[in-house]
N, CA and C of each residue as an Amber inpcrd file, in Angstrom:
protein
   432
 -15.5600000  19.4080000  -9.2620000 -16.8750000  18.4020000  -8.9440000
 -16.9570000  17.7170000 -10.6150000 -17.5930000  15.9680000  -9.9610000
 -17.3410000  15.1160000 -10.6410000 -18.8260000  15.5440000 -11.5400000
 -19.4110000  14.6190000 -12.3140000 -19.5250000  14.9220000 -12.8080000
 -20.9540000  13.1340000 -12.5300000 -20.5170000  12.5400000 -11.6220000
 -21.5320000  11.9400000 -10.7710000 -22.1560000  12.3290000 -10.0070000
 -23.3330000  11.8080000  -9.6190000 -24.3510000  11.8660000  -8.1890000
 -23.7610000  11.8790000  -7.2530000 -23.2090000  12.5590000  -6.1470000
 -22.8660000  12.6030000  -4.5370000 -22.8780000  11.4330000  -4.3530000
 -22.2870000   9.8720000  -3.1630000 -22.9410000   9.3260000  -2.4160000
 -22.3060000   9.6420000  -1.1660000 -23.5640000   9.3120000  -0.8600000
 -23.6070000   9.7160000   1.0540000 -22.3630000   9.3430000   1.8270000
 -22.1870000  10.1540000   2.5770000 -20.2770000  10.2870000   2.7370000
 -19.8540000   8.7610000   3.7750000 -20.8290000   8.3760000   4.2390000
 -20.4630000   6.9960000   5.5580000 -19.9480000   5.3590000   3.8420000
 -20.4080000   6.1610000   2.6210000 -19.7240000   5.1520000   1.1840000
 -18.4540000   5.2570000   0.8060000 -18.1540000   6.9210000   1.5130000
 -16.9160000   7.1080000   1.1300000 -15.4760000   6.5330000   1.9930000
 -16.3920000   5.5390000   3.6380000 -15.3840000   5.7930000   4.3740000
 -13.5540000   5.0230000   3.7200000 -14.5810000   3.5790000   2.6590000
 -13.8030000   2.5980000   2.4750000 -12.4400000   3.1660000   2.0360000
 -12.9040000   4.0850000   0.7960000 -12.4160000   5.2420000   0.2680000
 -10.8360000   5.7030000   1.0410000 -11.2410000   6.6570000   1.7000000
 -10.7180000   6.9970000   2.6660000  -9.3760000   5.6740000   3.6700000
 -10.4980000   5.1720000   3.8970000  -9.2460000   3.8980000   4.1500000
  -8.6420000   3.4770000   3.7550000  -8.5370000   2.7730000   3.0460000
  -6.9680000   2.8780000   2.3800000  -6.4250000   3.5750000   2.0510000
  -6.6740000   5.1050000   1.6690000  -5.5610000   5.9460000   1.4130000
  -4.8870000   6.7790000   2.7440000  -5.2960000   6.3870000   3.2860000
  -4.9400000   6.4820000   5.0370000  -3.5880000   5.6530000   5.1550000
  -4.1820000   4.0720000   4.3870000  -2.6100000   3.3240000   4.6870000
  -1.6470000   3.2680000   4.1480000  -2.3000000   3.6320000   2.6880000
  -1.3390000   4.3990000   2.1220000  -0.5220000   5.0890000   1.9870000
  -1.1690000   6.3530000   2.8890000  -0.1960000   7.4320000   3.5200000
   0.5660000   6.9080000   4.4540000   0.0890000   6.0600000   5.2270000
   1.1380000   6.4850000   6.5060000   1.8400000   4.7220000   6.4880000
   1.8180000   4.5320000   6.0220000   3.0660000   3.2500000   4.6540000
   4.0850000   4.1550000   4.1710000   3.8060000   4.7100000   3.1480000
   4.4230000   6.1190000   2.4410000   5.4500000   6.4260000   3.6820000
   4.5780000   6.7420000   5.0210000   5.2790000   7.7510000   5.4260000
   6.7800000   7.3230000   6.2150000   6.0780000   6.0460000   6.8650000
   6.6350000   5.2770000   7.3020000   8.0060000   4.3980000   6.8210000
   8.3280000   4.3140000   5.7910000   9.1820000   4.1000000   4.5910000
  10.1070000   4.6660000   4.5910000   9.4670000   5.9520000   4.6290000
  10.4100000   7.7710000   3.9170000  11.3150000   7.2160000   5.2470000
  10.4090000   7.2100000   6.6940000  11.2860000   7.3050000   8.3830000
  12.2600000   6.5320000   7.8620000  11.6870000   5.9370000   8.1740000
  12.1520000   4.1540000   7.9020000  13.9230000   4.8600000   7.3430000
  13.5680000   4.7600000   5.5160000  15.0870000   5.3310000   4.5910000
  15.7510000   6.5590000   4.7980000  15.3500000   7.1490000   5.4680000
  15.7760000   9.2000000   5.2650000  16.1240000   9.0630000   7.1960000
  15.5520000   8.9910000   8.2030000  15.3520000  10.0200000   9.1940000
  16.4740000   8.2920000   9.7830000  16.2700000   7.1290000   9.2570000
  17.1450000   6.1770000  10.7170000  17.5260000   5.0120000   9.4470000
  18.1930000   5.8830000   8.1260000  19.2660000   5.7210000   6.8660000
  19.3490000   4.4510000   7.1230000  18.0710000   3.1830000   7.1040000
  17.7130000   2.0790000   6.5240000  17.8750000   1.5140000   4.8450000
  18.9050000   1.3310000   4.8160000  18.1490000   0.8310000   2.9870000
  18.3840000   0.4430000   2.6690000  17.0510000   0.1080000   2.0070000
  16.2440000  -0.4200000   1.0890000  17.0260000  -1.2130000   0.3890000
  16.2680000  -2.6240000   0.8810000  16.4300000  -3.3620000  -0.3010000
  15.8810000  -4.0840000  -1.9840000  16.2250000  -4.6940000  -2.6410000
  15.1720000  -4.5300000  -4.2650000  13.8980000  -4.4260000  -4.1170000
  13.6350000  -5.3160000  -3.4250000  12.3250000  -6.0100000  -3.1030000
  11.3420000  -5.0490000  -2.1310000  11.8370000  -4.1690000  -1.5640000
  11.8760000  -2.6570000  -0.6410000  10.8670000  -1.9460000  -2.0000000
  12.3080000  -1.7340000  -2.6680000  11.7490000  -0.9010000  -3.6240000
  10.6650000  -1.1000000  -4.4460000  10.7260000  -2.0400000  -4.9010000
   9.1450000  -2.6300000  -5.6860000   8.5130000  -2.3120000  -5.1650000
   7.6990000  -2.2370000  -3.7100000   7.2160000  -2.3550000  -3.1470000
   6.1330000  -0.9590000  -2.7420000   7.5540000  -0.3630000  -2.9770000
   7.0530000   1.4730000  -2.4290000   7.2690000   2.0020000  -4.2630000
   7.5310000   1.5350000  -5.0600000   6.9560000   2.0650000  -6.1440000
   5.6750000   1.9920000  -6.6890000   4.7870000   0.6600000  -5.5270000
   3.1630000   0.7230000  -6.0800000   2.5200000   1.5160000  -4.9260000
   3.5210000   2.0470000  -3.6900000   2.9040000   2.5290000  -2.4760000
   2.7200000   4.2070000  -2.7440000   3.4510000   4.6900000  -3.6110000
   3.8750000   5.6990000  -2.9840000   2.3490000   6.1410000  -4.4780000
   2.7800000   5.6250000  -5.7290000   1.3770000   6.3480000  -6.6260000
   0.3020000   6.4450000  -5.6950000   0.1440000   4.9060000  -5.3440000
  -1.2200000   4.7440000  -4.1650000  -1.6210000   5.9770000  -3.2980000
  -0.4910000   6.3910000  -2.6910000  -1.5130000   7.6070000  -1.2430000
  -1.8750000   8.9120000  -2.3060000  -1.0890000   8.8800000  -3.7210000
  -1.2930000  10.4890000  -4.4330000  -2.6820000  10.0150000  -4.5110000
  -2.4400000   9.1830000  -5.6960000  -4.1240000   9.0120000  -6.2500000
  -5.6220000   8.4060000  -5.4590000  -5.5140000   7.7050000  -4.5360000
  -6.5690000   7.8970000  -3.4110000  -6.8220000   8.7860000  -2.3480000
  -5.4110000   9.8680000  -2.7560000  -5.7410000  10.8340000  -1.5610000
  -6.7920000  11.9970000  -2.6220000  -6.5060000  11.8430000  -3.9910000
  -6.9530000  13.1690000  -4.8190000  -8.0430000  12.3590000  -5.0530000
  -8.2650000  11.2160000  -5.2110000  -9.6560000  10.4220000  -5.4340000
 -10.8700000  11.0250000  -4.7150000 -10.2410000  10.8080000  -2.4580000
 -10.7880000  10.7020000  -1.4650000 -11.3380000  12.1020000  -2.0080000
 -10.3140000  12.6750000  -1.7980000 -11.0040000  14.4960000  -1.5050000
 -11.8290000  15.2740000  -2.6690000 -11.3590000  14.2720000  -4.1550000
 -11.6830000  15.1790000  -5.5830000 -13.4080000  14.1060000  -5.3120000
 -13.6880000  13.1860000  -4.8900000 -15.4600000  12.5390000  -4.6390000
 -14.9610000  12.0240000  -6.2340000 -13.7680000  11.1490000  -6.3420000
 -13.5590000  10.4140000  -7.3290000 -13.6130000   9.2680000  -7.6340000
 -15.0480000   8.2850000  -8.0090000 -15.0260000   7.0030000  -7.9400000
 -14.0280000   6.2240000  -8.7700000 -13.5020000   7.0350000 -10.5170000
 -12.6420000   6.1320000 -11.3800000 -12.0120000   5.6550000 -11.2510000
 -11.3740000   5.6300000  -9.7520000  -9.7490000   5.1680000  -8.9990000
  -9.6150000   3.8460000  -9.3700000 -11.1710000   3.6010000  -8.6140000
 -10.7410000   1.9810000  -8.2760000  -9.7950000   1.1100000  -8.6120000
 -10.1660000   1.1150000 -10.1830000  -9.2670000   0.0020000 -11.3550000
  -7.9730000   0.3590000 -10.9170000  -7.4640000   1.3150000 -10.9400000
  -6.2640000   1.9120000 -10.8590000  -5.8190000   2.1170000  -9.3340000
  -6.2240000   1.6600000  -8.2820000  -5.7240000   1.2650000  -6.7950000
  -6.1210000   0.0200000  -6.9530000  -6.8790000  -1.0160000  -7.4720000
  -6.6970000  -2.1520000  -7.5060000  -5.3840000  -2.4900000  -7.9240000
  -5.2380000  -2.1250000  -9.1390000  -3.7950000  -2.8240000 -10.1060000
  -2.9570000  -2.5280000  -9.6030000  -2.7070000  -1.0670000  -8.4450000
  -1.1560000  -0.8960000  -7.9340000  -1.3200000  -1.5680000  -7.1150000
  -2.3720000  -2.1630000  -5.7300000  -2.2590000  -2.6890000  -4.5730000
  -2.2030000  -4.1850000  -4.6520000  -2.6260000  -4.7800000  -5.9380000
  -2.3550000  -6.1770000  -6.5790000  -0.5240000  -5.9200000  -6.8760000
  -0.6370000  -5.2010000  -7.9720000   1.5090000  -5.8120000  -7.8050000
   2.3800000  -5.3870000  -6.9390000   2.0060000  -4.1410000  -6.2140000
   3.0120000  -4.7760000  -4.3810000   1.7210000  -5.3820000  -3.5010000
   1.1590000  -6.1310000  -3.4860000   0.7950000  -7.3200000  -3.1140000
   1.5200000  -8.3860000  -3.2310000   1.6290000  -8.7370000  -3.8270000
   1.8710000  -9.8360000  -5.1510000   3.9490000  -9.6600000  -5.2070000
   4.4540000  -8.0660000  -4.7540000   5.9120000  -8.4320000  -4.3860000
   5.9780000  -8.0460000  -3.4020000   5.1300000  -8.2700000  -2.1670000
   5.4850000  -7.9740000  -0.7490000   4.6770000  -9.9280000  -0.3120000
   4.5900000 -10.2060000  -1.0290000   3.9780000 -11.8190000  -0.8270000
   4.9720000 -12.3520000  -0.5620000   5.7130000 -12.4180000  -2.1580000
   7.3170000 -13.1400000  -2.6270000   8.1110000 -12.6470000  -1.4850000
   8.0460000 -11.2770000  -1.5740000   9.2970000 -11.3820000  -0.1420000
   9.3980000 -11.2130000   1.6580000   7.8270000 -11.6930000   1.4820000
   7.8540000 -12.3300000   3.1950000   8.0330000 -13.4860000   3.0750000
   7.8420000 -14.4100000   1.4580000   8.1340000 -15.4730000   1.3300000
   9.5410000 -16.2950000   1.9110000  10.1530000 -15.4550000   0.4450000
  11.3010000 -15.3940000   1.1000000  11.5910000 -15.1460000   2.3210000
  11.2400000 -13.7640000   2.8180000  11.4400000 -13.9020000   4.3550000
  12.3150000 -14.5230000   5.3660000  10.2830000 -15.5040000   5.4220000
  10.1660000 -16.7740000   5.9840000  10.9580000 -17.8340000   5.6270000
  11.9810000 -17.6290000   4.5880000  12.3620000 -19.2600000   4.6070000
  11.2930000 -19.8260000   3.2370000  10.3840000 -19.5140000   3.2900000
   9.4140000 -20.5410000   2.2750000  10.1450000 -20.7760000   1.0050000
  11.1540000 -19.6830000   0.5240000  11.3540000 -20.1260000  -1.6850000
  12.7070000 -19.4730000  -0.9650000  13.7350000 -20.1120000  -1.3230000
  15.1220000 -20.2780000  -0.8240000  16.0090000 -19.1220000  -2.0330000
  16.3060000 -18.7390000  -1.4740000  16.6750000 -17.3780000  -2.2060000
  17.5200000 -16.0560000  -0.7320000  18.6580000 -15.5970000  -1.3660000
  19.1000000 -14.3340000  -0.1170000  18.5220000 -13.1360000  -0.5800000
  18.1740000 -12.9620000   0.4790000  17.7620000 -11.0970000   0.3400000
  18.8970000 -10.2110000   0.2980000  19.3490000 -10.4860000  -0.9320000
  20.9180000  -9.1510000  -0.9030000  19.7530000  -7.3630000  -0.7720000
  20.5440000  -6.6750000  -0.0940000  20.5580000  -5.2280000   0.3810000
  21.1090000  -4.7090000  -1.5250000  20.0920000  -3.3290000  -1.3780000
  20.6920000  -2.3240000  -2.5500000  22.1450000  -2.0260000  -2.3310000
  22.4550000  -1.9340000  -1.7780000  23.5500000  -1.1060000  -1.2370000
  24.2120000  -2.1940000   0.0780000  25.3220000  -1.1210000   1.0100000
  25.7070000  -1.8830000   2.1480000  24.4210000  -2.0910000   3.8770000
  24.1000000  -0.9080000   3.2990000  22.5650000  -1.1220000   3.9150000
  22.2140000  -2.8940000   4.9510000  21.5260000  -3.1080000   5.6960000
  21.1130000  -4.0820000   6.0770000  19.9900000  -5.0140000   4.9350000
  20.5480000  -6.1670000   5.8880000  19.0880000  -7.3520000   4.9380000
  18.1290000  -7.2370000   5.7390000  17.5990000  -7.6990000   4.6810000
  15.8930000  -7.2280000   5.6010000  15.8450000  -8.4620000   6.0510000
  16.7300000  -9.3980000   6.2420000  16.5860000 -10.3890000   7.6390000
  17.4060000 -10.1010000   8.5990000  17.3490000  -8.6790000   8.5310000
  17.5730000  -8.8680000  10.0630000  17.0730000  -8.1650000  11.2260000
  17.7380000  -7.8110000  12.6740000  16.5280000  -7.4510000  13.7620000
  15.6350000  -6.4560000  13.2970000  16.5630000  -5.4240000  12.1480000
  16.5620000  -3.7510000  12.6420000  15.3680000  -4.1270000  11.8170000
  14.8760000  -4.6300000  10.5660000  14.5330000  -4.8140000   9.4410000
  13.2040000  -5.1790000  10.5640000  12.4290000  -4.8400000  11.9580000
  10.7880000  -5.6650000  12.1840000  10.2300000  -4.1260000  13.1700000
   9.0840000  -3.8400000  13.2780000   8.6310000  -2.9350000  13.5240000
   7.4710000  -3.7040000  14.6000000   8.4750000  -3.4010000  16.1620000
   7.2030000  -4.1060000  17.0950000   7.3130000  -5.4700000  16.5090000
   8.2230000  -6.2640000  16.8210000   8.9950000  -7.8730000  16.2880000
   8.4030000  -8.3930000  14.5980000   8.0630000  -7.2400000  13.9130000
   7.3290000  -8.1980000  12.9650000   7.8260000  -7.3510000  11.4870000
   8.2280000  -8.1300000  10.9430000   8.8970000  -8.3360000   9.8310000
   8.5500000  -7.3400000   8.8710000   9.3140000  -6.6550000   8.2640000
   8.6050000  -5.1930000   7.3170000   7.7570000  -5.8400000   6.3740000
   8.2860000  -6.8900000   5.6870000   7.5140000  -7.6120000   4.8580000
   6.4710000  -8.1870000   4.7570000   6.6000000  -8.1430000   5.6550000
   4.9970000  -8.7460000   6.5420000   3.8030000  -7.5600000   6.8650000
   4.3200000  -6.3700000   6.9620000   3.7370000  -5.3420000   7.2470000
   3.1830000  -4.6160000   5.7430000   4.4150000  -4.6350000   5.0330000
   3.8140000  -4.2660000   3.4070000   3.0710000  -4.7810000   3.3980000
   3.1670000  -6.9950000   3.6150000   1.4310000  -7.6990000   2.3600000
   0.5500000  -7.5290000   3.1660000   0.2070000  -6.9810000   4.5690000
  -0.6120000  -6.4140000   5.3540000  -1.4810000  -5.7890000   5.2290000
  -0.7380000  -4.2490000   5.1780000  -0.9790000  -2.5860000   3.9190000
  -1.6370000  -3.5470000   2.8490000  -0.8170000  -3.6500000   2.1580000
  -1.9840000  -4.2090000   0.5680000  -2.6990000  -4.8310000   0.5550000
  -3.2600000  -6.2140000   1.5910000  -4.2730000  -6.5510000   1.4440000
  -4.9050000  -5.7320000   2.3430000  -4.5030000  -4.9100000   3.4020000
  -5.9060000  -3.8700000   3.4690000  -6.5470000  -2.7260000   2.6230000
  -5.3910000  -2.0620000   1.8800000  -5.8300000  -1.9100000   0.9590000
  -6.7260000  -2.2620000  -0.2080000  -6.2390000  -3.3340000  -1.0500000
  -7.2940000  -4.0020000  -1.4190000  -8.7520000  -4.4780000  -0.4620000
  -8.5850000  -4.7590000   0.1300000  -9.7850000  -5.2040000   1.5430000
 -10.9390000  -3.9220000   0.4890000 -10.3290000  -3.0180000   1.2130000
 -11.0000000  -0.6080000   1.5500000 -11.6540000  -0.7420000  -0.0390000
 -10.4340000  -1.2760000  -1.1560000 -10.8790000  -0.7660000  -2.8350000
 -12.0320000  -1.5290000  -3.3020000 -12.1670000  -2.8900000  -2.3200000
 -13.0370000  -3.7070000  -3.1940000 -14.8920000  -3.7770000  -1.9180000
 -14.4290000  -3.3310000  -0.7060000 -16.0380000  -2.0820000  -0.1270000
 -15.8890000  -1.4720000  -0.8590000 -15.3340000  -0.3360000  -1.5800000
 -15.7690000   0.8990000  -1.8440000 -16.6980000   0.4830000  -3.5010000
 -16.0090000  -0.6920000  -3.9860000 -15.9950000  -0.8060000  -5.1740000
 -17.7740000  -1.6590000  -4.8310000 -17.9740000  -2.4960000  -4.2600000
 -18.9890000  -2.4360000  -3.9880000 -20.4700000  -1.9840000  -3.0490000
 -19.3780000  -0.9040000  -2.3110000 -20.3390000   0.8840000  -1.7070000
 -21.2700000   1.3810000  -3.3760000 -20.4100000   1.1420000  -4.1280000
 -21.0400000   2.2300000  -5.1680000 -21.6330000   0.7390000  -5.9470000
 -22.0050000  -0.1770000  -6.2660000 -22.5760000  -0.6680000  -7.0160000
 -24.6800000  -0.3720000  -6.4250000 -24.1570000  -0.5570000  -5.1790000
 -25.2640000  -0.6830000  -4.1580000 -26.1430000   1.0750000  -4.0100000
């Protein structure tokens, strides 16, 4: 139990939504890497380094009703979002630099690195942006 007074259940929904996005994102990239055999590029690894801990700490916080997770979640989501933004700009050709895979796997600019026609770097950026939005919403609900 926490030493904080319990919040109404609806106030915890944004934290649960942020956790769900982090969990689904983590499971999807594990599926792509381990089941489909797609080797991640270096920038994908950086984004994973931010997303995987989010899935763990947001899940624990949601189940333990721990509201102190917000600063840590915001920091991780912002860091991952910046990496995803840079990766998306590289993918779109806004920033001129090659996207080089870590191993002999496919480049992130290939057709195989899309889901439903949407590139993985853009999906990652959307996931981090949604997590940030939900965490900020949760923080706002804590204050009201």
